[in-house]
């Protein structure tokens, strides 16, 4: 919405426009008709004060009567009435118009930020193509869809619901939710989110969340709640303003009375001390000071939300700007969180087995297991296009391995540490296994009848974004630490690969909490990054708890202070940089707001300022801090 449309859509701002036109007309009459224009101008100025000042007077009454406090509106009413009493009708009217214009600018900036947030909800279509039991489809409002219903998402359409793909394959642009710049391939079993864009093939999606509880809706609710959680500097400014306004009112009364009584100075007139006291009231109006912090913090949080990062309050944004250490969980945070086969070593010496026979036999037996390592072997066989025959007589070996029969041959699969219990093997195989283990990999051996035919190295691989993100944090002077329950060998290898500063391994959940507390003693402000589920105690211990993958986890969105909607660690340097920019902007805004008042106070003391100059300075300072704060939205 443009500022003009905003002004005309509100009753109070429309009154401000009318008051402004009356004031301009009054000035024209006064300067065009010197002989009789004074009386006509005064009537027009009085009308402008009545029209534009009505909302201000109403707010002042509420401040005094309901809140029992002296606020900004009360200061303005006193200044306007005082100016009118001493005959400065033109200045009184100008004060009303400029003050109301400043208030309108504040409200407009808040609506712009709020509108950007509400715009997220508009990303999700209001209707969906529901698939009926007959196979036909019809348009249905998303509010009427129930969990378990199915909808059709055509190529080029926005996804209307949170759900799971049941049929079809496509690439989905998830940038509105997760901030990911590259569309993500989706196949049956994958999650999709309302507001994302289906770029290619048609998808049949089963609804998993109601419209009121989808990811977009939860994002908006969380950011709206975050805006109510004030940062420490914001709470200080609000407390300061509550004391400041009555103090300034009392000081202005003394300025008006003391010099005339004690020193015989003039009380009335343009250079009288009453006028200076009124100027002081106008200058002292803390509009710019009060708005300087919230406009900056809310703009920054809205910017982050548009990029797939939810910051749940100004205090967390402020804390992020002062973080000196980041602690990371390993599994699922620095790494992908799922094992993959990194090495396939053929050690068969019979000369009769085809290439990849060891992987084929292993995948055949592991096909009947749900163990993560089994899934890794099956995925590797599928990636290599290996046919997997069925296995018979499959038996688990007490948590140490698995065995079965493939094409009449006995096949045993176990970790290297347990393999000698079933099949003794050559020292050369042990050496190769030890080399892989030294790299932090889990080593699996497969035996075909009486001979070891292959060994596999399996590891949880680092995320592609980990190394770059950690380097960017280090460049910003932040110490990085891995906290993991894994073995030192595995942890050190992952740490070396991603370039982390410090590794602490074999930690129980309660020891992670103690580790975060110890880091806080050394580095003062600490952030902890995890999945928001297993790391909940450590996230709570940190000054800022950051959960990853919030788009697919309601628990992560509820437990953490900051939520990365995607699994992209590259968002961490972004939010650190954004928080530091927000802190600098708040500092500049406060300094400018106070500095402008000091300068104009000096002009008032010297008798060089007029009442309208004072209000221009106040409105100008307010507008400047609003514009400066709203730059953080970009």
mmCIF file of N, CA and C in Angstrom, residues 1-3 105-121 220 223-224 227 294-306 626-627 629-634:
data_model
loop_
_atom_site.group_PDB
_atom_site.id
_atom_site.type_symbol
_atom_site.label_atom_id
_atom_site.label_comp_id
_atom_site.label_asym_id
_atom_site.label_seq_id
_atom_site.Cartn_x
_atom_site.Cartn_y
_atom_site.Cartn_z
ATOM 1 N N UNK A 1 0.843 -1.191 0.000
ATOM 2 C CA UNK A 1 0.000 0.000 0.000
ATOM 3 C C UNK A 1 0.882 1.245 0.000
ATOM 4 N N UNK A 2 0.582 2.211 -0.906
ATOM 5 C CA UNK A 2 1.339 3.450 -0.929
ATOM 6 C C UNK A 2 0.944 4.317 0.265
ATOM 7 N N UNK A 3 1.808 5.317 0.569
ATOM 8 C CA UNK A 3 1.523 6.180 1.711
ATOM 9 C C UNK A 3 0.241 6.980 1.473
ATOM 10 N N UNK A 105 3.312 8.519 9.882
ATOM 11 C CA UNK A 105 4.493 7.853 9.323
ATOM 12 C C UNK A 105 4.893 6.653 10.175
ATOM 13 N N UNK A 106 4.809 6.802 11.494
ATOM 14 C CA UNK A 106 5.115 5.671 12.380
ATOM 15 C C UNK A 106 4.155 4.513 12.126
ATOM 16 N N UNK A 107 2.861 4.835 12.049
ATOM 17 C CA UNK A 107 1.864 3.781 11.839
ATOM 18 C C UNK A 107 2.049 3.135 10.472
ATOM 19 N N UNK A 108 2.383 3.950 9.475
ATOM 20 C CA UNK A 108 2.591 3.416 8.121
ATOM 21 C C UNK A 108 3.771 2.457 8.086
ATOM 22 N N UNK A 109 4.857 2.816 8.786
ATOM 23 C CA UNK A 109 6.027 1.927 8.809
ATOM 24 C C UNK A 109 5.682 0.603 9.480
ATOM 25 N N UNK A 110 4.881 0.665 10.567
ATOM 26 C CA UNK A 110 4.481 -0.571 11.247
ATOM 27 C C UNK A 110 3.606 -1.429 10.335
ATOM 28 N N UNK A 111 2.709 -0.782 9.589
ATOM 29 C CA UNK A 111 1.835 -1.540 8.684
ATOM 30 C C UNK A 111 2.629 -2.148 7.536
ATOM 31 N N UNK A 112 3.662 -1.438 7.070
ATOM 32 C CA UNK A 112 4.497 -1.986 5.994
ATOM 33 C C UNK A 112 5.169 -3.269 6.454
ATOM 34 N N UNK A 113 5.724 -3.242 7.676
ATOM 35 C CA UNK A 113 6.384 -4.432 8.210
ATOM 36 C C UNK A 113 5.364 -5.539 8.436
ATOM 37 N N UNK A 114 4.215 -5.170 9.032
ATOM 38 C CA UNK A 114 3.174 -6.171 9.283
ATOM 39 C C UNK A 114 2.649 -6.742 7.970
ATOM 40 N N UNK A 115 2.511 -5.884 6.962
ATOM 41 C CA UNK A 115 2.027 -6.341 5.666
ATOM 42 C C UNK A 115 2.984 -7.310 5.008
ATOM 43 N N UNK A 116 4.296 -7.074 5.185
ATOM 44 C CA UNK A 116 5.279 -8.002 4.625
ATOM 45 C C UNK A 116 5.149 -9.369 5.270
ATOM 46 N N UNK A 117 4.848 -9.375 6.568
ATOM 47 C CA UNK A 117 4.684 -10.640 7.283
ATOM 48 C C UNK A 117 3.394 -11.337 6.859
ATOM 49 N N UNK A 118 2.306 -10.581 6.790
ATOM 50 C CA UNK A 118 1.035 -11.168 6.370
ATOM 51 C C UNK A 118 1.109 -11.660 4.929
ATOM 52 N N UNK A 119 2.014 -11.046 4.139
ATOM 53 C CA UNK A 119 2.175 -11.485 2.761
ATOM 54 C C UNK A 119 2.620 -12.928 2.657
ATOM 55 N N UNK A 120 3.262 -13.435 3.704
ATOM 56 C CA UNK A 120 3.644 -14.847 3.698
ATOM 57 C C UNK A 120 2.407 -15.741 3.602
ATOM 58 N N UNK A 121 1.345 -15.343 4.313
ATOM 59 C CA UNK A 121 0.121 -16.153 4.284
ATOM 60 C C UNK A 121 -0.508 -16.171 2.894
ATOM 61 N N UNK A 220 4.138 -17.227 10.740
ATOM 62 C CA UNK A 220 3.580 -15.899 10.982
ATOM 63 C C UNK A 220 3.246 -15.710 12.456
ATOM 64 N N UNK A 223 6.467 -15.207 14.520
ATOM 65 C CA UNK A 223 7.086 -13.894 14.341
ATOM 66 C C UNK A 223 6.245 -12.816 15.018
ATOM 67 N N UNK A 224 4.919 -12.931 14.941
ATOM 68 C CA UNK A 224 4.066 -11.965 15.633
ATOM 69 C C UNK A 224 4.285 -12.026 17.142
ATOM 70 N N UNK A 227 7.545 -10.310 18.101
ATOM 71 C CA UNK A 227 7.532 -8.855 18.138
ATOM 72 C C UNK A 227 7.107 -8.327 19.504
ATOM 73 N N UNK A 294 12.247 -0.476 18.188
ATOM 74 C CA UNK A 294 11.341 -1.487 17.620
ATOM 75 C C UNK A 294 11.303 -1.513 16.106
ATOM 76 N N UNK A 295 11.380 -0.352 15.440
ATOM 77 C CA UNK A 295 11.310 -0.368 13.977
ATOM 78 C C UNK A 295 12.510 -1.106 13.389
ATOM 79 N N UNK A 296 13.660 -1.002 14.037
ATOM 80 C CA UNK A 296 14.855 -1.685 13.540
ATOM 81 C C UNK A 296 14.774 -3.186 13.789
ATOM 82 N N UNK A 297 14.389 -3.577 15.006
ATOM 83 C CA UNK A 297 14.356 -4.999 15.343
ATOM 84 C C UNK A 297 13.270 -5.736 14.565
ATOM 85 N N UNK A 298 12.089 -5.129 14.458
ATOM 86 C CA UNK A 298 11.000 -5.788 13.729
ATOM 87 C C UNK A 298 11.345 -5.912 12.251
ATOM 88 N N UNK A 299 11.971 -4.890 11.678
ATOM 89 C CA UNK A 299 12.376 -4.965 10.270
ATOM 90 C C UNK A 299 13.382 -6.086 10.059
ATOM 91 N N UNK A 300 14.337 -6.215 10.973
ATOM 92 C CA UNK A 300 15.343 -7.274 10.847
ATOM 93 C C UNK A 300 14.708 -8.652 10.974
ATOM 94 N N UNK A 301 13.788 -8.828 11.927
ATOM 95 C CA UNK A 301 13.144 -10.136 12.105
ATOM 96 C C UNK A 301 12.262 -10.491 10.904
ATOM 97 N N UNK A 302 11.624 -9.480 10.305
ATOM 98 C CA UNK A 302 10.819 -9.731 9.113
ATOM 99 C C UNK A 302 11.704 -10.129 7.943
ATOM 100 N N UNK A 303 12.839 -9.475 7.808
ATOM 101 C CA UNK A 303 13.816 -9.842 6.774
ATOM 102 C C UNK A 303 14.242 -11.291 6.947
ATOM 103 N N UNK A 304 14.584 -11.668 8.170
ATOM 104 C CA UNK A 304 15.019 -13.043 8.435
ATOM 105 C C UNK A 304 13.910 -14.040 8.105
ATOM 106 N N UNK A 305 12.670 -13.730 8.487
ATOM 107 C CA UNK A 305 11.553 -14.644 8.219
ATOM 108 C C UNK A 305 11.353 -14.852 6.729
ATOM 109 N N UNK A 306 11.540 -13.785 5.946
ATOM 110 C CA UNK A 306 11.367 -13.917 4.497
ATOM 111 C C UNK A 306 12.445 -14.792 3.878
ATOM 112 N N UNK A 626 12.943 5.993 11.346
ATOM 113 C CA UNK A 626 12.066 5.002 10.709
ATOM 114 C C UNK A 626 12.683 4.516 9.405
ATOM 115 N N UNK A 627 13.111 5.457 8.567
ATOM 116 C CA UNK A 627 13.714 5.087 7.277
ATOM 117 C C UNK A 627 14.974 4.268 7.495
ATOM 118 N N UNK A 629 15.749 2.409 10.111
ATOM 119 C CA UNK A 629 15.408 1.088 10.631
ATOM 120 C C UNK A 629 14.813 0.181 9.579
ATOM 121 N N UNK A 630 13.992 0.733 8.695
ATOM 122 C CA UNK A 630 13.326 -0.093 7.689
ATOM 123 C C UNK A 630 14.281 -0.556 6.589
ATOM 124 N N UNK A 631 15.477 0.021 6.533
ATOM 125 C CA UNK A 631 16.478 -0.489 5.582
ATOM 126 C C UNK A 631 16.834 -1.943 5.883
ATOM 127 N N UNK A 632 16.639 -2.365 7.133
ATOM 128 C CA UNK A 632 16.966 -3.745 7.511
ATOM 129 C C UNK A 632 16.001 -4.758 6.906
ATOM 130 N N UNK A 633 14.899 -4.307 6.327
ATOM 131 C CA UNK A 633 13.986 -5.242 5.667
ATOM 132 C C UNK A 633 14.578 -5.782 4.377
ATOM 133 N N UNK A 634 15.569 -5.109 3.818
ATOM 134 C CA UNK A 634 16.116 -5.519 2.525
ATOM 135 C C UNK A 634 17.277 -6.482 2.709
#
